[in-house]
Each structure stands twice: as structure tokens, then as C-alpha cells.
Coordinates of C-alpha atoms in Angstrom, one line a residue:
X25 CA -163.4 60.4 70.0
X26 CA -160.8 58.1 68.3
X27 CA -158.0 60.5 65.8
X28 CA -159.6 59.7 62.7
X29 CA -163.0 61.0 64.1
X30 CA -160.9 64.0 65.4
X31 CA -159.6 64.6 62.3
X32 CA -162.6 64.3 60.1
X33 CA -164.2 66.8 62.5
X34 CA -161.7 69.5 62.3
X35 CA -161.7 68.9 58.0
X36 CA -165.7 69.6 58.1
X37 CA -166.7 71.2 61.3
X38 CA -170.1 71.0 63.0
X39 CA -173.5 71.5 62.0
X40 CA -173.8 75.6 62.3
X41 CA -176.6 76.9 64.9
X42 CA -178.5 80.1 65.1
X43 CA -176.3 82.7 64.2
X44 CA -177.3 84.7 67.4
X45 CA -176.7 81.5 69.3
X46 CA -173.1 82.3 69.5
X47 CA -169.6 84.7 68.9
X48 CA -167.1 82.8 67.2
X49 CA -164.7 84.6 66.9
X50 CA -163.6 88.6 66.2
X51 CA -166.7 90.9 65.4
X52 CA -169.4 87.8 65.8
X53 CA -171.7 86.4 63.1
X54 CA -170.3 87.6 59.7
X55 CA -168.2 89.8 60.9
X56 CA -170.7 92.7 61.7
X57 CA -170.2 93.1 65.4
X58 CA -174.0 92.8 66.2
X59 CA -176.3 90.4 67.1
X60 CA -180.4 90.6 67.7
X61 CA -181.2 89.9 70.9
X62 CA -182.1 92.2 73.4
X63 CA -179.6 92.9 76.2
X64 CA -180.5 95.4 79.5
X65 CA -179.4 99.1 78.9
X66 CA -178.4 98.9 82.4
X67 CA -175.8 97.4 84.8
X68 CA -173.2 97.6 87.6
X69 CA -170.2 96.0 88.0
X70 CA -170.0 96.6 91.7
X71 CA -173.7 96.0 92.9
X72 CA -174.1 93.0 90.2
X73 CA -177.6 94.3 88.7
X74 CA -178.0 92.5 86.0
X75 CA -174.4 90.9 86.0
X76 CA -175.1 86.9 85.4
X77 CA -171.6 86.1 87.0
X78 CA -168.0 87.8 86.5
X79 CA -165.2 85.6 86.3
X80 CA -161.6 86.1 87.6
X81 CA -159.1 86.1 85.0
X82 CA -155.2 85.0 85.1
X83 CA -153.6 87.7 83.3
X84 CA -154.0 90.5 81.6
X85 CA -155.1 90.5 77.6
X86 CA -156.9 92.8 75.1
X87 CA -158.8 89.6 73.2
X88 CA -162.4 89.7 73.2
X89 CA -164.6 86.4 74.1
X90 CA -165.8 83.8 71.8
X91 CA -168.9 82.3 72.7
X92 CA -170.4 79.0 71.4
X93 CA -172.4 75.7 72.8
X94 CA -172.5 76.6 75.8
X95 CA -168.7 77.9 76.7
X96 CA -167.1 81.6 76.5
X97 CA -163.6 81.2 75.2
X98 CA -160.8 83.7 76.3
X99 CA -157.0 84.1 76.2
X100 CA -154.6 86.1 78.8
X101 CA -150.8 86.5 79.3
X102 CA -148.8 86.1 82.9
X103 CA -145.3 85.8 84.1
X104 CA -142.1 88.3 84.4
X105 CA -142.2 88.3 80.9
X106 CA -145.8 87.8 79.5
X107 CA -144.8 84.4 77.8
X108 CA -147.3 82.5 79.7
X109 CA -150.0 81.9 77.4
X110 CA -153.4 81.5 78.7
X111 CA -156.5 79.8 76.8
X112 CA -159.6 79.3 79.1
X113 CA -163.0 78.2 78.8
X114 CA -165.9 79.0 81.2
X115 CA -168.9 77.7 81.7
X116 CA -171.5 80.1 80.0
X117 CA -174.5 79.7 82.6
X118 CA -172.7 80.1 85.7
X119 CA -169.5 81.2 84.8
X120 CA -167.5 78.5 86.4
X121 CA -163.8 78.2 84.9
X122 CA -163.6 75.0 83.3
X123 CA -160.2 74.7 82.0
X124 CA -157.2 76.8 81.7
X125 CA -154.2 75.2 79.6
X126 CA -151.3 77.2 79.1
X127 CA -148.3 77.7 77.1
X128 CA -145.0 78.7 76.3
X129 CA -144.4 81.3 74.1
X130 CA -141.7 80.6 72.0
X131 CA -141.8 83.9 70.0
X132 CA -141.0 87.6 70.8
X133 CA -142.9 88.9 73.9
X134 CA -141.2 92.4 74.5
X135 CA -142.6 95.1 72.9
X136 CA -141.3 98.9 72.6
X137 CA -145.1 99.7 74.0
X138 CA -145.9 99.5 77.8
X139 CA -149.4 98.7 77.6
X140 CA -149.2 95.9 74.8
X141 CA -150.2 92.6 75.7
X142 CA -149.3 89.7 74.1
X143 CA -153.0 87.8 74.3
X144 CA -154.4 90.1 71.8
X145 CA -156.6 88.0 69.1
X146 CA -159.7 87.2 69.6
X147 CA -160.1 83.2 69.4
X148 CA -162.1 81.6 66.8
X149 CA -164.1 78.4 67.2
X150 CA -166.9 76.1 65.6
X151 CA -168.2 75.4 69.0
X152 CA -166.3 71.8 68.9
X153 CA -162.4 73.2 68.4
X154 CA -160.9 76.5 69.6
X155 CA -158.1 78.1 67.8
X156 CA -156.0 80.9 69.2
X157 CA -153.6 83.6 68.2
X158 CA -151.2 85.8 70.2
X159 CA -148.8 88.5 69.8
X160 CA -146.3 85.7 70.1
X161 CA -147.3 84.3 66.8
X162 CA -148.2 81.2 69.0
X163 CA -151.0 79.7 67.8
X164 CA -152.9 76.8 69.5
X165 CA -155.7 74.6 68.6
X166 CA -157.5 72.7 71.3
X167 CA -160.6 70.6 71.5
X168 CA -164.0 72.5 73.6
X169 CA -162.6 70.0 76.5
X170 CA -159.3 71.5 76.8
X171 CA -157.2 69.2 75.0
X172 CA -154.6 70.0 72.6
X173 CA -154.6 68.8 69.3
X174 CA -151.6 71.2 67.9
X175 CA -149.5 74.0 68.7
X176 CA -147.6 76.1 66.4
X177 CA -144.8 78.7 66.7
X178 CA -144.7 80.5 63.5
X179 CA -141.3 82.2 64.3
X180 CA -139.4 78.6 64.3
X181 CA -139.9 78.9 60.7
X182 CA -140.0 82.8 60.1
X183 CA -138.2 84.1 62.8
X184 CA -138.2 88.0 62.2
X185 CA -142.3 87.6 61.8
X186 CA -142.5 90.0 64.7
X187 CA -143.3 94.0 65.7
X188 CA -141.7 96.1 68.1
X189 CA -144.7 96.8 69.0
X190 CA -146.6 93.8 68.8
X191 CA -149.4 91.8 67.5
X192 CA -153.0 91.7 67.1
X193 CA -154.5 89.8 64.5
X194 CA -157.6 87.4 65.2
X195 CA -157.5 84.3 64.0
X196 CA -160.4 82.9 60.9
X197 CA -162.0 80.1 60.3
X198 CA -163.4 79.7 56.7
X199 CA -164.8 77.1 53.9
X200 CA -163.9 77.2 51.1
X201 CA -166.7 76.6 47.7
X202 CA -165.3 72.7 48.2
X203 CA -166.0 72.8 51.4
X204 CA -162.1 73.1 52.4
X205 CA -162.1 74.7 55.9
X206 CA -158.8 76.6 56.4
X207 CA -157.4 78.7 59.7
X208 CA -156.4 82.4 58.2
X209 CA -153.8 83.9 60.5
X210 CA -152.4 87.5 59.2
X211 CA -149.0 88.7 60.6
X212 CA -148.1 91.4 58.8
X213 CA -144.8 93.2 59.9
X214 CA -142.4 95.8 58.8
X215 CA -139.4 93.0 58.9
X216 CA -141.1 89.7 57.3
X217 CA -144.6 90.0 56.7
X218 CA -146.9 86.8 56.0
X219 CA -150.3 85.1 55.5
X220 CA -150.6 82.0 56.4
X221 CA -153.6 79.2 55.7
X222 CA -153.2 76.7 58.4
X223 CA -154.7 73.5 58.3
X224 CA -157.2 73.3 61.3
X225 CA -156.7 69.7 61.8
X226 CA -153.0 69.6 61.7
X227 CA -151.5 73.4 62.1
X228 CA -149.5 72.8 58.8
X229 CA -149.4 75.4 56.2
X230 CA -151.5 74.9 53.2
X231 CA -150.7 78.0 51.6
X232 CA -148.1 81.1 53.0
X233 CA -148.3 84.2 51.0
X234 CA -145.2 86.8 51.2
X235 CA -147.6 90.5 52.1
X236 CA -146.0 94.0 52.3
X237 CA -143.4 94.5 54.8
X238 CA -145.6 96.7 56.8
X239 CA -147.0 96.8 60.5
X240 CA -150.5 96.0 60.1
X241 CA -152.9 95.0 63.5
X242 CA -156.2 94.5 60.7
X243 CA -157.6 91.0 61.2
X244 CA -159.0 88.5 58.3
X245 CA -163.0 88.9 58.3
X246 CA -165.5 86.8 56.7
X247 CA -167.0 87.3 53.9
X248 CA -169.5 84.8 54.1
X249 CA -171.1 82.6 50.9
X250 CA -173.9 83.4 49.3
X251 CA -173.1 87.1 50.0
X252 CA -174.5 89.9 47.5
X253 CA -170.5 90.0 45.9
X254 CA -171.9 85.9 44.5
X255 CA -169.4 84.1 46.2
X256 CA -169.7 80.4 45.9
X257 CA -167.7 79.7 49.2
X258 CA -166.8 82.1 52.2
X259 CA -163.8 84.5 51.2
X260 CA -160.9 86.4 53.9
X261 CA -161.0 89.8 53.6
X262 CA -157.8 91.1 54.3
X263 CA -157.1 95.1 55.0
X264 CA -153.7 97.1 55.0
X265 CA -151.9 99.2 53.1
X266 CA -152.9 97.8 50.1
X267 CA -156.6 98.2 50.0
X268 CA -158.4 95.3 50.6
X269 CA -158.4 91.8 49.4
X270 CA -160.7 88.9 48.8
X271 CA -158.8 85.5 49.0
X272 CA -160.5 82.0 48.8
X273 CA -159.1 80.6 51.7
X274 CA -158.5 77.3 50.2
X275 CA -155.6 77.9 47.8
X276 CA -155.1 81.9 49.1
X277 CA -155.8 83.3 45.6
X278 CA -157.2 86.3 45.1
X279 CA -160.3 86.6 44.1
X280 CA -160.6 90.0 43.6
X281 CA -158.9 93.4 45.4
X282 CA -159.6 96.9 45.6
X283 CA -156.3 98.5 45.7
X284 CA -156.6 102.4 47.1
X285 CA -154.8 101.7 50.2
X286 CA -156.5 101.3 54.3
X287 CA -155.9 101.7 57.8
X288 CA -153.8 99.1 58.9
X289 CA -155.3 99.8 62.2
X290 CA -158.9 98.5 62.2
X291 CA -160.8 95.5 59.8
X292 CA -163.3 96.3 57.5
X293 CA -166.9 95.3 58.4
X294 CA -169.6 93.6 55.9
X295 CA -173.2 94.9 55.9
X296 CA -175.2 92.2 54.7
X297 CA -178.8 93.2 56.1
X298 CA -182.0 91.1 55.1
X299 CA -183.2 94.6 53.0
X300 CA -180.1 93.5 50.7
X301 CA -177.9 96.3 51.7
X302 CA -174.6 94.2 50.4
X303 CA -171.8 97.0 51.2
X304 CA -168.0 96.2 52.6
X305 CA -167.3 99.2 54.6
X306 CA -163.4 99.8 54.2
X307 CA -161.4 102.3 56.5
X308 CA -159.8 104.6 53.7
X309 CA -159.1 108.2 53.5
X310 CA -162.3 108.0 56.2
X311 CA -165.0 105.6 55.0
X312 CA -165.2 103.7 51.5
X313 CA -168.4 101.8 51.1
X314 CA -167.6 99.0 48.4
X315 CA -170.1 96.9 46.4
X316 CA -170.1 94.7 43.7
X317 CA -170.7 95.6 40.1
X318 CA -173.3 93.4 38.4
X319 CA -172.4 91.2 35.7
X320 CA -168.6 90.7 37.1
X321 CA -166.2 90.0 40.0
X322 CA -165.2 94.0 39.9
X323 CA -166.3 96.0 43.0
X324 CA -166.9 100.1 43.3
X325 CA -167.1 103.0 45.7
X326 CA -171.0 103.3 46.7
X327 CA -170.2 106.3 48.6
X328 CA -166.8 107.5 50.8
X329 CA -166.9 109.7 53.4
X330 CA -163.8 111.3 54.8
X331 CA -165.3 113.0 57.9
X332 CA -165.8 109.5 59.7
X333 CA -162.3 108.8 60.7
X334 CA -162.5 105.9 63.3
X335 CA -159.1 105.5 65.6
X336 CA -158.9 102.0 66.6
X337 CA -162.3 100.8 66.7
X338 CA -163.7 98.8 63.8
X339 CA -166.8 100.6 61.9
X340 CA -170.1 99.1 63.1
X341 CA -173.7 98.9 61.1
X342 CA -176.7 99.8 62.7
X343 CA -179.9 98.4 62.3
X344 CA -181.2 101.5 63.5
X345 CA -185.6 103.0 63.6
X346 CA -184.2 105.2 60.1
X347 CA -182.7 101.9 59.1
X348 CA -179.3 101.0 58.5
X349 CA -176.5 103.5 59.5
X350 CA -172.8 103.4 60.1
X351 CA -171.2 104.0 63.1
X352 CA -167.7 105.0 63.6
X353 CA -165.9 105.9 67.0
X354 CA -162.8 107.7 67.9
X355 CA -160.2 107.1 70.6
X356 CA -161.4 110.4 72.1
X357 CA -164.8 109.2 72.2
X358 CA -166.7 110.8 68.8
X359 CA -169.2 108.7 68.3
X360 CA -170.7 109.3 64.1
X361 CA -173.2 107.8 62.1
X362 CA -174.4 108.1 58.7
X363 CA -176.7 106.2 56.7
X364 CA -175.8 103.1 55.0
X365 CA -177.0 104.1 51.6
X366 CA -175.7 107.2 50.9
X367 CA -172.6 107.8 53.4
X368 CA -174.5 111.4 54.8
X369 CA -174.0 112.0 58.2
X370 CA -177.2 112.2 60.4
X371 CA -175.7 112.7 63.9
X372 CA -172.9 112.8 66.5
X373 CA -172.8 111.8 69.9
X374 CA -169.6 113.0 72.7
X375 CA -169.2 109.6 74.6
X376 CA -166.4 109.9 78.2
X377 CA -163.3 108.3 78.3
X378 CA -160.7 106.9 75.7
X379 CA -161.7 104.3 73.3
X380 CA -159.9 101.1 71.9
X381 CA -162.4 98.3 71.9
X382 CA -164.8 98.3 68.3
X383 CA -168.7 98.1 69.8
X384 CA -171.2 96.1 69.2
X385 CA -174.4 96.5 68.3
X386 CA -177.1 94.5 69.8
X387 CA -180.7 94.8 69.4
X388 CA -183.0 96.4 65.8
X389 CA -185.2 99.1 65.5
X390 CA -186.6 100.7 69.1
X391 CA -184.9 98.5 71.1
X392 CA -180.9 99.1 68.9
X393 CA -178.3 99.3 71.6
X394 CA -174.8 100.2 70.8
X395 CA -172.4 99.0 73.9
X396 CA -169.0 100.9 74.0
X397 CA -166.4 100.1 76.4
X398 CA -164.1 102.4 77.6
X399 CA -160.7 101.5 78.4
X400 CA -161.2 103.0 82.0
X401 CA -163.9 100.3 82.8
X402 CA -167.1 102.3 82.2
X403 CA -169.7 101.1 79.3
X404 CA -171.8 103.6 77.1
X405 CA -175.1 102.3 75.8
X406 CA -176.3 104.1 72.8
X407 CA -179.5 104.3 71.3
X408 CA -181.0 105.9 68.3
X409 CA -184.1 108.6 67.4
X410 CA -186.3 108.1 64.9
X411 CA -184.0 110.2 62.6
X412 CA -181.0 107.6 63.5
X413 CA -179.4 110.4 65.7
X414 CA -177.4 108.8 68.2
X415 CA -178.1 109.5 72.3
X416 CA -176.5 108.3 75.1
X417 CA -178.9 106.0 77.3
X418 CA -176.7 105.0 79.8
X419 CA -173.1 105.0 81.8
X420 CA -172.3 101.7 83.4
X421 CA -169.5 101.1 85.6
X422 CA -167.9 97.4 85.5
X423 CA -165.3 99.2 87.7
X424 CA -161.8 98.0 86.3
X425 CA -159.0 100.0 84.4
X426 CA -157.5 98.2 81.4
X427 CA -161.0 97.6 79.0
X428 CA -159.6 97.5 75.6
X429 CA -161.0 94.6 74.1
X430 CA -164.0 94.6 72.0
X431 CA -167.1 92.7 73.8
X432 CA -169.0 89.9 72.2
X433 CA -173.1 89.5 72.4
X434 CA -175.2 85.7 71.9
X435 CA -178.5 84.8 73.2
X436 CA -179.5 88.0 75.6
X437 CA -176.1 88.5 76.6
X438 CA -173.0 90.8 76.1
X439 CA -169.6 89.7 77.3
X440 CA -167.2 92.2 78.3
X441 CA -163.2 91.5 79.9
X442 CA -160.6 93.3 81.6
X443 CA -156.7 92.6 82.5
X444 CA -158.7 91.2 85.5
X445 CA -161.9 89.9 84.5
X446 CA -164.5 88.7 82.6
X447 CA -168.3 89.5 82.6
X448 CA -171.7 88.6 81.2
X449 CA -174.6 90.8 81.4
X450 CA -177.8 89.9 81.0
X451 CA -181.4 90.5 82.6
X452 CA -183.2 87.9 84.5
X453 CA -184.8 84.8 82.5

């Protein structure tokens, strides 16, 4: 592909697949952390039933996979110093490593916490391009062969955009209502906190935006167009301290905020189901479900909920046999749900183990399966009654320590990765 061809690729991206086809980037297709296909309730790490191939990995990393035509994107971080910046690509149906390009890191590496690591966001990509983000504030675009188009250290031209305790922000890719695609990468710090809309074909800045100089490890979701809030084009929704944002990630306006403050912990999730239920489920003094107000751009509180207090994992909706339901999930493994509609809690489940990673939900109806890693290796599958009470179906053991990234789900499969390694689960074909 000559660089013109290159270019005008990156400006307008590729003709979009089925949506369960592929994870593209942090919490999947629209940001909802869930996909449709079914995926085995069961598995083993150690005797391989119903593991398609596990992958070994270079270094360690809390990013989740990204998965799209026919490759599963992942980052990690090596060397004395974790400034070795890893982006690999593996062959989806057998697992084969493919490429591995790496990098130095030319921002702040050291963090005040022992367990950070510095491959932390999830990458994003269109299935042609992959774009990553680490704790660095390195951020890399390369093509789905492994070649680099641009690299970009955002502390050559902000240099106290850092944490003591580091990064975590995934990386977006969103269109604009002109059809403008635009790279959102958040890094929001107590010292010199930024937005930034990169240019995906070059890396420049189209737009940076000064935030509040807080520590924030939210990530940019989509809200995508032609959701129920009548957006013409997709918007970033961007959670912190200040409540949450819609920007049109063209020009980085806002479009419209809700400004009662959030956890600068998780991301919000949108619950756009096919029975209409258009909700933005924000992390604030528990859980706020916003909506839009008819007849303007203004949004309101549906419903909040202050007993469903998620730690570090994102909220998750359930297309469950009582229909839809929210899920939230503490570090110490309190597993709530309450119904979609009305913010009432219908059950509880007491899942083993400490909990970073957000779940994901694969599967409707009967056959709803909610994976949850644990960051000592094991996997809880949850399914749900006929009342949408939540019940453990099974405890897998992949059999590795250090699980804290959030898995991924496309075509049958779930994607799960360690400091160590990578997985896919699925049953046979």
C-alpha cells in the first residue's frame, strides 16, 4: 500500500463487520463489555479442555486483548526498568505469534506502586491499524502487519503528564458526524492533566484540552451514533471527578456533561439493548443511571443506587432471562445486580479471590454467562435464574497469578491474559 493509500485508510477506516465479529478495543462493541455468542461454562488451564491454544507472553501487562480480522492484539512491558514496550499480534486460529515490535519508552516508568505495570491500556483497532497506549504515555500506531506508521511520546511535549502511581487509560477510536475519525487518549494527572485528540494517521494533536489536575485511571468510551441520546456522530464519554462528559471527538467540544462528580477509578458503561433501554450507567455515590431528556441535549438520573459500589471493575449489563440487569463487582469479590429499569436490587452472589479485571458478559437469556477473572488466575462463570439472581456455575483454573486485566469475547470465544500468558477459550467447532 503506497502512503497516500495509507493515509486515506487511517482518515476513513474500514468497512465495519459484525459487531460480535470482533473486540476492538476496551469493553468490546459499544463499550458494554458483552458479546452474544456462546462460550463453554467450562475450562482448564492445565489439562487444555476447551483451551483453543495459550500463547506465551514477553512481559508482564494488565491490558486486555483486542481482537479483529483474524488477529488478537496485546501489549506487555520487559527490562530492569519496564521501558520495553511490547505490541504483539497473534494469529487468532492457532495462536501463532506473528509479530512483536517493541519500543522505548521515553516517559516515566517508576511508579510508587509495586504491582503497576506500565502496559496497562487496552489497544484499540479497526481491524487494519492498531493503536496503543501505556503508562508511559507512549503511544504507537502500527499497521495489522506490524509496521509502524507513528510513535508518540506525549511527555516530550508535556513533561510532568505522569502519576506516581501510574497510568491506565485505553486508547479510542471515534467518527465524528463528518465522518472525522480521531484517537482519544485521556491522561489525567494530579501534576498536568490532559485530553488529547490525536490524528490517527499522523499522531499529531488535533485538539488538547487542559482537564482537572487529578489522578484519574477512567478510559474514553463510545458512545456510539444513532444512540437513544440522538447523536449524529459517535461521542467520548469521559468520567472523573467531574461527572461525566460527552465530547465530539472532532473538535473536543462538549456536547453535553453531567456534572455531580465520579469514580475516577472505573469507566462508565452504555446500555443500548435492542428493547431500547438507552441508559449511561455512571459510577457516582454508587450507581447513577443517566438518560436523555426528550426534546433536548439535557440528560437525567433514571434511577441511582448507592448500595452497588463497584471497586475497580467497570459496571456490566446483563441480558439476563428477567431481562436486562446491572452488574457490579467488588475487589473482594461481591458480585450485585439490579434491574436495568428501575436500579432495585434482585440478588447477590460471594465470588473467591480479589478482583481487578471488569467481566464480561457473553451469551442472552438461558444461556447469559458472566466470566470474572480473578487476579490469582482462577475464572468465575456466572449465570442467572429466572428472577435474574446471580449463581455461580463454575470455577476454572487457567493457573497463573497476576490476572488483572479485563478479558475480551468475539465469535465463540473469550480471551483471557496473564503477566505470562495469553488464552482463548472456546469449545470445539
Amino acid at each position: 500500500m503506497t502512503p497516500l493509500l495509507l493515509l486515506a485508510a487511517l482518515a476513513a477506516g474500514p468497512a465495519d463487520g459484525a459487531a460480535d465479529d470482533a473486540w476492538r478495543g476496551f469493553l468490546g462493541p459499544g463499550s458494554r463489555s458483552a458479546a452474544t455468542a456462546a462460550v463453554p461454562t467450562t475450562f482448564d488451564g492445565a489439562g487444555g479442555t476447551n483451551v483453543a491454544w495459550a500463547a506465551e507472553l514477553p512481559g508482564g501487562g494488565f491490558s486486555g486483548p483486542a481482537v479483529a480480522a483474524g488477529r488478537v492484539y496485546v501489549t506487555a512491558d520487559s527490562g530492569f526498568n519496564s521501558d520495553v514496550l511490547h505490541v504483539l499480534a497473534f494469529d487468532d486460529a492457532t495462536g501463532a505469534k506473528l509479530w512483536d515490535r517493541r519500543f522505548q519508552a521515553t516517559g516515566r516508568t517508576g511508579t510508587y506502586e509495586p504491582d503497576m505495570r506500565v502496559a496497562t491500556g487496552t489497544p484499540a483497532t479497526d481491524g487494519e491499524f492498531v493503536f496503543a497506549q501505556f503508562s508511559s504515555n507512549d503511544v504507537v500506531c502500527l499497521t495489522a502487519d506490524g509496521d509502524t506508521l507513528w510513535y508518540r511520546g506525549l511527555t516530550a511535549d508535556y513533561p510532568n503528564v505522569s502519576n506516581s502511581l501510574g497510568m491506565s487509560s485505553s486508547p479510542l477510536l471515534a467518527t465524528a458526524a463528518d465522518g472525522t475519525r480521531t484517537l482519544i487518549v485521556m491522561a489525567e494527572n494530579d501534576a498536568e492533566s490532559k485530553l488529547f485528540g490525536l490524528d490517527p494517521a499522523t499522531g499529531e494533536s488535533r485538539w488538547v484540552l487542559d482537564r482537572p489536575n487529578q489522578a484519574n485511571w477512567g478510559s474514553p468510551v463510545l458512545l456510539p451514533a444513532g444512540s437513544a441520546f440522538r447523536n449524529d456522530g459517535d461521542l467520548a464519554l469521559c468520567q472523573g471527578s467531574y461527572g461525566l462528559q460527552a465530547l465530539d471527538p472532532g473538535t473536543g467540544e462538549i456536547v453535553w456533561e453531567w456534572g455531580d462528580g465520579a469514580s475516577t477509578v472505573v469507566s462508565p458503561n452504555v446500555a443500548l439493548g435492542p428493547d431500547g433501554d438507552g441508559r449511561i450507567l455512571v459510577v457516582s455515590d454508587g450507581i447513577a443511571a443517566l438518560e436523555p431528556v426528550v426534546g433536548s441535549d439535557a440528560v437525567k438520573v433514571a434511577w441511582q443506587n448507592s448500595r452497588l459500589r463497584p471497586s475497580y471493575a467497570s459496571p456490566v449489563v446483563v441480558r439476563s432471562p428477567a431481562g436486562p440487569l446491572v452488574a457490579t463487582l467488588t475487589q473482594g469479590g461481591i458480585l450485585s445486580v439490579a434491574d436495568l429499569a428501575t436500579g432495585e436490587e434482585v440478588g447477590k452472589a460471594r465470588l473467591s479471590g480479589k478482583y481487578w479485571a471488569t467481566p464480561v458478559a457473553v451469551g442472552v437469556g438461558e444461556n447469559l454467562r458472566l466470566f470474572c477473572p480473578n487476579s490469582e488466575g482462577e475464572v468465575a462463570v456466572v449465570g442467572f435464574d429466572a428472577e435474574g439472581s446471580p449463581e455461580i456455575l463454575a470455577a476454572n483454573k487457567l493457573g497463573e497469578d497476576g490476572m488483572w486485566a479485563s478479558p475480551a469475547a468475539a465469535s465463540g470465544a473469550v480471551y483471557f491474559r496473564s503477566d505470562a500468558t495469553l488464552w482463548k477459550i472456546a469449545g470445539s467447532k
